[in-house]
XYZ file of N, CA and C in Angstrom:
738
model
N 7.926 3.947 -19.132
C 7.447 4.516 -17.874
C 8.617 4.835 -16.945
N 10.042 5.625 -17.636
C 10.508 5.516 -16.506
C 10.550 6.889 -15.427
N 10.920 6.355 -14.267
C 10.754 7.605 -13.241
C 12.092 8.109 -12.877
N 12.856 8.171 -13.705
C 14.784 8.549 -13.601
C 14.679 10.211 -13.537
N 15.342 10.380 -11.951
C 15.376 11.430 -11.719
C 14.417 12.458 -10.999
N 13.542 11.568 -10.264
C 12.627 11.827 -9.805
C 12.774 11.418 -8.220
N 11.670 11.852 -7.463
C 11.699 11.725 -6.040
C 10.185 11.382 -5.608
N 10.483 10.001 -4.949
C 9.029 9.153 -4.795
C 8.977 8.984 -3.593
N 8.316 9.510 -2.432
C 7.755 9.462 -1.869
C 6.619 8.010 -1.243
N 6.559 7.206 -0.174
C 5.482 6.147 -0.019
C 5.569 6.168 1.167
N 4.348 6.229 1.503
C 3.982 6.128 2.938
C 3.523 4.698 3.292
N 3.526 3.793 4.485
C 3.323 2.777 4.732
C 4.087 1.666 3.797
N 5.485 2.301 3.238
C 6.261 1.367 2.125
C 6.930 0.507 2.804
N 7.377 -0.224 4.138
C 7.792 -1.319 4.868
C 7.025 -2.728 4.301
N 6.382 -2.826 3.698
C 6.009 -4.140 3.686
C 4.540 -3.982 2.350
N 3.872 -5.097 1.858
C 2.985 -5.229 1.195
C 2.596 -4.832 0.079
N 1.783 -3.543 -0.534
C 1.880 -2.902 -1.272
C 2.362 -1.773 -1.226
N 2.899 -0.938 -0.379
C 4.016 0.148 -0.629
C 5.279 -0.721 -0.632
N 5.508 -1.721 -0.226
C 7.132 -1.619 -0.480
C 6.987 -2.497 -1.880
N 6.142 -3.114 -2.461
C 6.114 -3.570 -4.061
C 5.861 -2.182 -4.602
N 5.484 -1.310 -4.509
C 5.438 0.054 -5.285
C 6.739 0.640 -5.093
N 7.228 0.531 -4.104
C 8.722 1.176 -3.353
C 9.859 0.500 -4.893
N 9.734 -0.953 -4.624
C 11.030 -1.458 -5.562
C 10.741 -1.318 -6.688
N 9.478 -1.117 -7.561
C 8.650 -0.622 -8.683
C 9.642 0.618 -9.034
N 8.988 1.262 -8.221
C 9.520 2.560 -8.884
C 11.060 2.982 -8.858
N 11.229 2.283 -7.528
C 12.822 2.588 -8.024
C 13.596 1.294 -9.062
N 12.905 0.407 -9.406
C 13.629 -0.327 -10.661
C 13.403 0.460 -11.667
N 12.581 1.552 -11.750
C 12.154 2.388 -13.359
C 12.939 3.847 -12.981
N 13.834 3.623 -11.817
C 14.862 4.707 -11.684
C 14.753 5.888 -10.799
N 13.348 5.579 -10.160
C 13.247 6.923 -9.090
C 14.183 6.548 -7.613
N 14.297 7.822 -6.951
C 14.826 7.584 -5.901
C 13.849 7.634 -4.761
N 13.713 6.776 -3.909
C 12.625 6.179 -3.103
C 12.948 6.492 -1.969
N 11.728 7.366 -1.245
C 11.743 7.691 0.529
C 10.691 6.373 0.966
N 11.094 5.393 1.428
C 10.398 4.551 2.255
C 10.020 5.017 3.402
N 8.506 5.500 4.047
C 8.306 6.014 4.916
C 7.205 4.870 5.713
N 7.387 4.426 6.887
C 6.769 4.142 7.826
C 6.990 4.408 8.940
N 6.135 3.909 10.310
C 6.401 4.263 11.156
C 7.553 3.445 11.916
N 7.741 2.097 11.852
C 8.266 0.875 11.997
C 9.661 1.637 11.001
N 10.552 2.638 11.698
C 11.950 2.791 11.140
C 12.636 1.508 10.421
N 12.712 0.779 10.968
C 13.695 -0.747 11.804
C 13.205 -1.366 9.983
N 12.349 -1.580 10.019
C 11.683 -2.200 8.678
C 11.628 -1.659 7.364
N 11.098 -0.090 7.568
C 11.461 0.972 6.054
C 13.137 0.820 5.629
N 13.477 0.992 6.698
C 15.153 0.560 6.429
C 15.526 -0.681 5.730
N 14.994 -1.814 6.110
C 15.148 -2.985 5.469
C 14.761 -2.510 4.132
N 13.923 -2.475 3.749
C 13.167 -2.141 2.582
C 14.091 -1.336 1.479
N 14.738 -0.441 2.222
C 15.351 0.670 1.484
C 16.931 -0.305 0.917
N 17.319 -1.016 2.246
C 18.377 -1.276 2.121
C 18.211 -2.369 0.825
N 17.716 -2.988 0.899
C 17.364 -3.597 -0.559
C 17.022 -3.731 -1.576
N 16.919 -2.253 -1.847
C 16.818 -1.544 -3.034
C 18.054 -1.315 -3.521
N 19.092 -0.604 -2.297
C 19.969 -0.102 -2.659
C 21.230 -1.614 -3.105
N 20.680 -2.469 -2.664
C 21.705 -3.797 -2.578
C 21.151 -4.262 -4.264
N 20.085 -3.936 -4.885
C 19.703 -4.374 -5.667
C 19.567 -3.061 -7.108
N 20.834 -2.025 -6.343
C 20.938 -1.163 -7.567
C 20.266 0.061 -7.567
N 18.824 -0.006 -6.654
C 18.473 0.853 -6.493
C 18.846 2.357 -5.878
N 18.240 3.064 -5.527
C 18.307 4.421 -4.798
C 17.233 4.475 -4.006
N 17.344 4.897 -2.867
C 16.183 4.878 -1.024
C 17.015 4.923 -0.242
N 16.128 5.517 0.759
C 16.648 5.870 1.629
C 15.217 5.821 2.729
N 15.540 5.879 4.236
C 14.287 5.330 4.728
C 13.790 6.580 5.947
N 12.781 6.504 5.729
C 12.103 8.037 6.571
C 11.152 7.517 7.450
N 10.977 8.117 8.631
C 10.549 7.552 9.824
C 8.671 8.938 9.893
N 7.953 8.034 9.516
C 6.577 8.838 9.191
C 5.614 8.219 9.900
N 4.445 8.737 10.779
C 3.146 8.198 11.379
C 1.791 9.626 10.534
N 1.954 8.618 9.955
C 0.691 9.462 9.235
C -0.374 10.283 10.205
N -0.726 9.718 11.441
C -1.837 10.609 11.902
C -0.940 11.394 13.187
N 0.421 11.771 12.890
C 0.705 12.714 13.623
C 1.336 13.720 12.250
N 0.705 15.307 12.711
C 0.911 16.604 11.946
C 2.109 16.869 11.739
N 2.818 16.915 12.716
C 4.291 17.509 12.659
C 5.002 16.138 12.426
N 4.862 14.875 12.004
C 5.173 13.724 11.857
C 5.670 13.994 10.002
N 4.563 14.162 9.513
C 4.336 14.363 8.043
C 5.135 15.545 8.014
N 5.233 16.432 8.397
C 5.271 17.892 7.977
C 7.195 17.844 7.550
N 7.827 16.962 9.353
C 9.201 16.583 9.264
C 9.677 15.424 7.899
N 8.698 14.561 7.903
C 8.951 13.947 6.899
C 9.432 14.229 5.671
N 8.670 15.230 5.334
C 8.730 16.199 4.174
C 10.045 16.564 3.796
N 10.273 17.568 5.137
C 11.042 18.112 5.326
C 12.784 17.383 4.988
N 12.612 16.087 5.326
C 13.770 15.046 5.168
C 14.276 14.644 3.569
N 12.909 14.323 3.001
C 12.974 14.344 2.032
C 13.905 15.216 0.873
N 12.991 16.322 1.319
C 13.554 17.814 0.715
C 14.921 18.132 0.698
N 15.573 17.563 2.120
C 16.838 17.985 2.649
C 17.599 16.684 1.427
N 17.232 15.718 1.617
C 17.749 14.658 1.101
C 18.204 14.989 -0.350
N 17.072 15.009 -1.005
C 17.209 15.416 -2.214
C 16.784 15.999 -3.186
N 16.683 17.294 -2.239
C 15.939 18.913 -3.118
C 15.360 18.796 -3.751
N 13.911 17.371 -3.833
C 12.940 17.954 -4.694
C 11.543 16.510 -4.245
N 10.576 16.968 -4.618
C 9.469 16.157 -4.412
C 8.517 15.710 -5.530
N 8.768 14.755 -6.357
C 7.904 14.499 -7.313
C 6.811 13.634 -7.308
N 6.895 12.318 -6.461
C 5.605 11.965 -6.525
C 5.729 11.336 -5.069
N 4.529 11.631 -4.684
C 3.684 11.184 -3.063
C 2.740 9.699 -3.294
N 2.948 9.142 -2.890
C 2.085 7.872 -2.953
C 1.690 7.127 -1.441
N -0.095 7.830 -1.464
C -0.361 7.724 0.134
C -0.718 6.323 0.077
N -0.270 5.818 0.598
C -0.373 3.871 0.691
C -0.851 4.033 2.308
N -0.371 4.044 2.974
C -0.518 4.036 4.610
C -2.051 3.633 4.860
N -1.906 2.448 5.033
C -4.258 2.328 6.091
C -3.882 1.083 6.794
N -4.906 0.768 7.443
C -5.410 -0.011 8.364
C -7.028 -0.751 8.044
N -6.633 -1.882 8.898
C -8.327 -2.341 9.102
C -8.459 -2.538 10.469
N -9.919 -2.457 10.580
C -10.416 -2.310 12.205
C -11.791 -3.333 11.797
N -11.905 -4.545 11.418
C -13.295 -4.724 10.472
C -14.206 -5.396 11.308
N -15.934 -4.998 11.567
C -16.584 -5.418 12.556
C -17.571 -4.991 12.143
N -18.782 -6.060 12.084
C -20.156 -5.855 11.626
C -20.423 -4.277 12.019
N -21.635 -3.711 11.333
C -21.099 -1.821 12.139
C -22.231 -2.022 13.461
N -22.876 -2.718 13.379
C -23.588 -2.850 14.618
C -23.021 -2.763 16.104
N -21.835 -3.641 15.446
C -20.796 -4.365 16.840
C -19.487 -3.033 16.315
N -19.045 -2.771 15.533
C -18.164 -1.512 15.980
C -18.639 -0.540 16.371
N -17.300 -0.356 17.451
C -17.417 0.896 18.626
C -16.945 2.104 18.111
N -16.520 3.126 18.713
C -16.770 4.665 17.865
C -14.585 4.606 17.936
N -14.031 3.842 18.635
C -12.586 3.880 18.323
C -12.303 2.944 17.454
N -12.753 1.915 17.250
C -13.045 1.030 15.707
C -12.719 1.931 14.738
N -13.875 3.074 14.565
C -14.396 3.566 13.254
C -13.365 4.863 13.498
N -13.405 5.819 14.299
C -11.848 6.538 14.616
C -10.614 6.162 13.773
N -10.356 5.100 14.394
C -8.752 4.438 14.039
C -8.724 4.431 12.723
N -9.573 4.194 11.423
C -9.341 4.011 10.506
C -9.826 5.116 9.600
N -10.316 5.924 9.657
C -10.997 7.120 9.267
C -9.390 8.394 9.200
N -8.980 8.190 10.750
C -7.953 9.045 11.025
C -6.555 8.311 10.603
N -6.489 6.934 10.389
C -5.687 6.827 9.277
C -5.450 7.002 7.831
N -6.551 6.340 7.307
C -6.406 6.121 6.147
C -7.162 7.046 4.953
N -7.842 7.579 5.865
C -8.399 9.372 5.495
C -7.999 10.674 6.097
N -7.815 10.646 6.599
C -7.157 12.011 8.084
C -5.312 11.470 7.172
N -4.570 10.774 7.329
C -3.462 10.530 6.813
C -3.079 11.223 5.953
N -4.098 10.467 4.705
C -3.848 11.028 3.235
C -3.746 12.758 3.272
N -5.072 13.439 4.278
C -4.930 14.854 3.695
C -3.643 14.933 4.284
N -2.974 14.563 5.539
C -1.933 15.461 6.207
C -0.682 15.460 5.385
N -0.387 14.020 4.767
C 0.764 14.122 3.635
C 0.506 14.868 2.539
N -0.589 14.945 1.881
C -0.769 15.562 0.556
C -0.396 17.076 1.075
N -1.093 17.577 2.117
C -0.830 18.902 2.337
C 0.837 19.483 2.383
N 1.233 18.564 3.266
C 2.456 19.095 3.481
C 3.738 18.709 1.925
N 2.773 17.647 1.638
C 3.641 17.559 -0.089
C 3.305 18.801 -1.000
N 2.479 18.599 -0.840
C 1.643 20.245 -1.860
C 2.728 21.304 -1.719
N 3.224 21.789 -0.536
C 4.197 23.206 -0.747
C 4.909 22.872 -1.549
N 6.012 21.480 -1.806
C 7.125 22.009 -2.055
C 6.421 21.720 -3.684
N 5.420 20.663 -4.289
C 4.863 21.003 -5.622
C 4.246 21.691 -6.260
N 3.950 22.637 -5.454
C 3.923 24.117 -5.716
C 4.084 25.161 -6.089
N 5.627 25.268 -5.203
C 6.663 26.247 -5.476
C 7.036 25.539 -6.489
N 7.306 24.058 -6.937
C 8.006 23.652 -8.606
C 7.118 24.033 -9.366
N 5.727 24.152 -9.264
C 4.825 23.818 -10.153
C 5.017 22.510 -10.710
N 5.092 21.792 -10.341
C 4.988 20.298 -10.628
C 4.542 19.025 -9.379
N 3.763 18.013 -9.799
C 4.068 17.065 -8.891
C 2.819 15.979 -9.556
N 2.718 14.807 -9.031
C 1.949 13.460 -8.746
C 1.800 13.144 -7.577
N 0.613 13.174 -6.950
C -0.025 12.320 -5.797
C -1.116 11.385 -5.648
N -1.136 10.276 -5.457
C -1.245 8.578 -5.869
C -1.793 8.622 -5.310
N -3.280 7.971 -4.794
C -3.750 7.665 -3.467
C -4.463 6.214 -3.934
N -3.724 5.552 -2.674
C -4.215 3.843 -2.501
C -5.740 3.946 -2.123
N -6.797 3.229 -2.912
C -8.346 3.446 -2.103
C -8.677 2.109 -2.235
N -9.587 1.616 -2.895
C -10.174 0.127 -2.791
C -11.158 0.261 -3.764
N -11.448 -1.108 -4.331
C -13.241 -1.250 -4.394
C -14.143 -1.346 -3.669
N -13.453 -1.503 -1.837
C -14.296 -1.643 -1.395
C -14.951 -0.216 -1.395
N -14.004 1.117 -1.395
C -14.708 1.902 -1.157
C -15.999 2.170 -2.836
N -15.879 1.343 -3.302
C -16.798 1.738 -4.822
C -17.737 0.512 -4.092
N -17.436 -0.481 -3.930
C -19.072 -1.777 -4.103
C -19.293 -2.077 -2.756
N -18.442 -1.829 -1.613
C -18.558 -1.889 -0.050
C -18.607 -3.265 0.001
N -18.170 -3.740 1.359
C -18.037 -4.779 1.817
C -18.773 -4.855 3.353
N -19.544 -5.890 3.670
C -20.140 -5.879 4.981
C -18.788 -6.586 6.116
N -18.697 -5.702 7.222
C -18.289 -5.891 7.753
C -16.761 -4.494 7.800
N -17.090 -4.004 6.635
C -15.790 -3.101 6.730
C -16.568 -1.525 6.521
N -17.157 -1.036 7.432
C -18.119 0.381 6.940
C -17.335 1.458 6.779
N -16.474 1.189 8.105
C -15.312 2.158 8.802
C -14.239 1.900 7.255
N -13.641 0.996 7.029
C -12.664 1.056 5.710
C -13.448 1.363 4.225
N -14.919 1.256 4.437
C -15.149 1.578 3.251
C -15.304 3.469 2.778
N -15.802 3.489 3.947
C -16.261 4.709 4.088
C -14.489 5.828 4.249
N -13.242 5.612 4.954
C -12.471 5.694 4.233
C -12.156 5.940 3.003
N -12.256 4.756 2.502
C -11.580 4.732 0.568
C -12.281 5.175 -0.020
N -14.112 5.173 -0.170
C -14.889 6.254 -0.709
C -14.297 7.849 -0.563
N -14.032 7.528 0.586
C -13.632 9.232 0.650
C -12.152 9.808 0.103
N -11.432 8.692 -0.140
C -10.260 9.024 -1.017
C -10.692 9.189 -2.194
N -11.497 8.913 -3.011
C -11.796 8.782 -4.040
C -12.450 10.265 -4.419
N -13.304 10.902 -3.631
C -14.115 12.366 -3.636
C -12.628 13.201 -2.991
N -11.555 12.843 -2.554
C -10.568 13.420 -1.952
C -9.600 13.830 -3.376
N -9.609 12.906 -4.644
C -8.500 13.270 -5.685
C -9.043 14.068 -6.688
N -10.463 13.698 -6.561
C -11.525 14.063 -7.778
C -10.984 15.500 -7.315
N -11.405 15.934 -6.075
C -11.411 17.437 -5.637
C -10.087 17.971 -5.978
N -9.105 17.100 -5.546
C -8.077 18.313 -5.146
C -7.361 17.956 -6.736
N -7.232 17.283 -7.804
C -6.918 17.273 -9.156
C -7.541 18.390 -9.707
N -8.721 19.141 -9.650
C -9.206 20.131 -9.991
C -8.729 21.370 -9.319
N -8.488 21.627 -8.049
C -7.628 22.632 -7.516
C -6.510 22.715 -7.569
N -5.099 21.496 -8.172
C -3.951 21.797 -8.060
C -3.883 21.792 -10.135
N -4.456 21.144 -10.832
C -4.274 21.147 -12.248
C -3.862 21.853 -12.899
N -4.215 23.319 -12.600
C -3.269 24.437 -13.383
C -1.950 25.018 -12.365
N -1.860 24.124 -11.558
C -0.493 24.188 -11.294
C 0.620 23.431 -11.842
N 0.177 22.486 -12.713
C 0.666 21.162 -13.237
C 0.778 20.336 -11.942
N 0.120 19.693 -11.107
C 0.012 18.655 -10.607
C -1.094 17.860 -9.954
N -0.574 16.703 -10.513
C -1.852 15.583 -10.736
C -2.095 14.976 -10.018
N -3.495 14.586 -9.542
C -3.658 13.528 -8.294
C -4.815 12.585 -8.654
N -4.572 11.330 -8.906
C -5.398 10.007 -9.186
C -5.001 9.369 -7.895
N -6.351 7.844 -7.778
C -6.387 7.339 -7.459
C -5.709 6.009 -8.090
N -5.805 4.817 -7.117
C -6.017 3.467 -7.417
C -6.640 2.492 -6.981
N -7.491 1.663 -6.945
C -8.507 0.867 -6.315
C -8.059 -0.587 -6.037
N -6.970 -1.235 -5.768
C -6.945 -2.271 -5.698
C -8.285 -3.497 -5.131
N -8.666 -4.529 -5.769
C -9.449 -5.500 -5.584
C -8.632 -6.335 -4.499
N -8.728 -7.444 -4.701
C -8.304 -8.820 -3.514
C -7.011 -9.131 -4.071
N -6.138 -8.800 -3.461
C -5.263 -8.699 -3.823
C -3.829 -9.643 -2.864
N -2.435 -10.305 -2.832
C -2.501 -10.891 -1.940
C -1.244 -10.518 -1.310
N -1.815 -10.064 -0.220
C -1.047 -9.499 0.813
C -0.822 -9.963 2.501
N -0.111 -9.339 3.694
C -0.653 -10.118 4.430
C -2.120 -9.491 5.076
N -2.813 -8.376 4.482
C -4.227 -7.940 5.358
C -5.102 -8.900 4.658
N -5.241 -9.779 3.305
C -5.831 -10.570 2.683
C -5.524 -11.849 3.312
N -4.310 -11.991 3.401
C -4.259 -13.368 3.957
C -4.840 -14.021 5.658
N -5.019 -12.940 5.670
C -5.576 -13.216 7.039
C -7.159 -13.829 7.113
N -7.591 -13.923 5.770
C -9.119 -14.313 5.332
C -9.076 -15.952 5.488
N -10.274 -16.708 6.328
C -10.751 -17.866 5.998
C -10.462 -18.145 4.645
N -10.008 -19.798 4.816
C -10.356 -19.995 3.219
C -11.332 -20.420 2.772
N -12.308 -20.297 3.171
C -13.516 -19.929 2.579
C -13.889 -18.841 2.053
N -13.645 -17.840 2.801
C -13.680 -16.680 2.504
C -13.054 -16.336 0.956
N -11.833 -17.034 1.117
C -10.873 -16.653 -0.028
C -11.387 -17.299 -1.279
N -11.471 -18.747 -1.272
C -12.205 -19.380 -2.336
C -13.540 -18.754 -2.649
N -14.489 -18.138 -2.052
C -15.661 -17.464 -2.406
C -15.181 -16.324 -3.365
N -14.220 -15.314 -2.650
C -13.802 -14.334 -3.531
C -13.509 -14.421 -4.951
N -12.344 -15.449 -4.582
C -11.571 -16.066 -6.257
C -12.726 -16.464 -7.193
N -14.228 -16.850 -6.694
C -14.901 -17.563 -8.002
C -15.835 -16.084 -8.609
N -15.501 -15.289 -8.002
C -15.841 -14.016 -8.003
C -15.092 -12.780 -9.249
N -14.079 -13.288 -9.357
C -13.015 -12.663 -10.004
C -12.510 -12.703 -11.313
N -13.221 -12.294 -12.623
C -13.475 -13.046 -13.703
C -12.135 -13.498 -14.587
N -11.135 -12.632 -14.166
C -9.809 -13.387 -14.324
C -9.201 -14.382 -14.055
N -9.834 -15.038 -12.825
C -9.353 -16.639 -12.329
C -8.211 -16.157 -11.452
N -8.001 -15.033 -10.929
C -6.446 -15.302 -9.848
C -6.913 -14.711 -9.002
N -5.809 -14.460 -8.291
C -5.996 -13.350 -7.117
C -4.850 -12.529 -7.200
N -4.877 -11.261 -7.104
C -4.450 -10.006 -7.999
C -2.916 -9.654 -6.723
N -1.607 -9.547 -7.871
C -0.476 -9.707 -7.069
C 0.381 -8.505 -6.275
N 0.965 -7.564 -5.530
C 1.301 -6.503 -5.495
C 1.723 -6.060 -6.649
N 2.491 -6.849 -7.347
C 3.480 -6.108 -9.017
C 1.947 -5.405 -9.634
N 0.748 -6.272 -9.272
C -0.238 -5.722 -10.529
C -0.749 -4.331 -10.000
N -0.962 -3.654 -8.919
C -0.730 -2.665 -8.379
C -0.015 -1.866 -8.530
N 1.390 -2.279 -8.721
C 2.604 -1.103 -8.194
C 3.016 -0.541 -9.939
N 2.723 -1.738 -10.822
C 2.432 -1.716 -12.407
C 1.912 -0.355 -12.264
N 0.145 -0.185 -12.102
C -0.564 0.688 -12.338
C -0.185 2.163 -11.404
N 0.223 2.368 -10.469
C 0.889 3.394 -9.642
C 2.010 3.986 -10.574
N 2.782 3.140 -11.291
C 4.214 3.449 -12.063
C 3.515 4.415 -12.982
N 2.472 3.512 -13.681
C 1.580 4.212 -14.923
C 1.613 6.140 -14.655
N 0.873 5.726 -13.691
C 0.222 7.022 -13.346
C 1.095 8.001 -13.088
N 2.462 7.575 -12.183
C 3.441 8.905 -11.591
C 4.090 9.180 -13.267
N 4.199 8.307 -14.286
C 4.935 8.514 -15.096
C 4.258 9.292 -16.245
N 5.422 10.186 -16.977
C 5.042 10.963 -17.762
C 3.788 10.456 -19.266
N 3.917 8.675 -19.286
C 3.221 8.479 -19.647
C 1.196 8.630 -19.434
N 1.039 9.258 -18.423
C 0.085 9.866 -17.650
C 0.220 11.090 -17.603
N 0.457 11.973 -18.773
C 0.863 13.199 -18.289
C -0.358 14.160 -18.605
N -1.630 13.399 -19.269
C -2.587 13.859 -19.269
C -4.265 13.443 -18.820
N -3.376 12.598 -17.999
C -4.598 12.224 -16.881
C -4.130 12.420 -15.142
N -5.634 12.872 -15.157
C -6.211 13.313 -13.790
C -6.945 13.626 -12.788
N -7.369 13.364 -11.779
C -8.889 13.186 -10.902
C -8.957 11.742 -11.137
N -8.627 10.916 -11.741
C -9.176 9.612 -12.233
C -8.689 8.234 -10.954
N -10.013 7.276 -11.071
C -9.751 6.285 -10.237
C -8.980 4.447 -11.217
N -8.432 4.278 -11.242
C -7.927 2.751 -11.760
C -8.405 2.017 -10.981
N -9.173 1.073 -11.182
C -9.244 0.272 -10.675
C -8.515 -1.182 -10.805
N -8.032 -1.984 -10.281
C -7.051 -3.224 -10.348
C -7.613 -4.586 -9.175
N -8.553 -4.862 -10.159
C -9.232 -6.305 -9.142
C -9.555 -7.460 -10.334
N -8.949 -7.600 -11.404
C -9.290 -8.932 -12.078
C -10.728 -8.549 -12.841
N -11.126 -7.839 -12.326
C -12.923 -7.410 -12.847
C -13.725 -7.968 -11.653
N -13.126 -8.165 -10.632
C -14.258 -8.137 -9.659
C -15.606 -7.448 -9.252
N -14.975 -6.029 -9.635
C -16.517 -5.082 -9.392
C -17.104 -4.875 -10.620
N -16.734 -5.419 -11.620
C -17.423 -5.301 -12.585
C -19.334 -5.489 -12.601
């Protein structure tokens, strides 16, 4: 699976599961744009790639601003004349019975973690275009497949990433470029850790693997996909939860 010679792209890669996808891919040889909004931190990120052999470099991105993404791009490009794979990681939670969430609750996360995804894919799309080539990754959930109470606003999100790759894998395909999903389950991060442990122990007896699912097992399946070993799959969702939604 390796990605040598390539240009990887991650949005929200400062911390959690973009920056375990971040050192992923650049241990299999790609050169890595760490993009968040938090400069100060993508930098960290990058810089320890590069201390550890890698290649990154760190790009200053807010997904729900237009000309945010568009410059981003643009950096990239300048950096290193070419764009091969986009991996929209970037979301949020806002989570509140939907009774009790308010209409900037359900906003905030809609216009992140859906409103986001199109604005990077779009502005990635030109330059994979003009190559006729590219991979674009999109982080979704199970929640958006089996829903979770209390998260309508995030589910309803990641559902919609999911009708978001199906679509646009069929409109970019005979350009040669591919766009899957990935579904991560419970996975442990710090937006998981923030769960009662109750909460958490309920989940885990839930999970027919017995663990709780690690960033590597994620950033594993992301590698899969940007790599040529995937070179004939597309529209498709992975899912990565132990068999939780099974």
């Amino acid at each position: 699976m390796s990605l040598a010679n390539k240009t990887a792209m991650i949005t929200g890669a400062n911390r959690g599961l973009g920056a375990a996808i971040a050192y992923e891919m650049a241990a299999k040889g790609a050169n890595v744009a760490v993009c968040a909004r938090n400069h100060k931190a993508a930098t960290l990120v990058a810089d320890n790639i590069v201390n550890q052999g890698g290649k990154a470099f760190a790009v200053t991105l807010d997904v729900c601003d237009t000309d945010s993404c568009t410059q981003a791009i643009n950096e990239v490009m300048a950096q290193t004349g070419r764009l091969d794979i986009l991996v929209n990681n970037a979301g949020i939670t806002k989570d509140s019975l939907f009774i009790r969430m308010n209409e900037d609750e359900w906003d905030a996360v809609i216009e992140t973690n859906l409103k986001g995804v199109y604005r990077c894919s779009k502005a990635a799309l030109r330059p994979m275009l003009k190559a006729k080539s590219g991979v674009i990754i999109n982080i979704s959930s199970i929640v958006g497949i089996i829903g979770n109470p209390g998260q309508v606003n995030y589910a309803a999100a990641k559902a919609g990433l999911i009708g978001f790759t199906k679509s646009l894998a069929k409109e970019t395909a005979s350009r040669n470029i591919r766009v899957n999903a990935v579904a991560p389950g419970y996975i442990d991060t710090d937006m998981t850790q923030g769960l009662a442990d109750q909460q958490q122990q309920t989940l885990l007896r839930q999970i027919p693997l017995g663990r709780i699912g690690q960033p590597a097992d994620v950033a594993a399946a992301v590698c899969f996909l940007a790599s040529d070993c995937a070179a004939y799959i597309t529209g498709q969702t992975i899912v990565v939860d132990g068999g939780l939604a099974m």
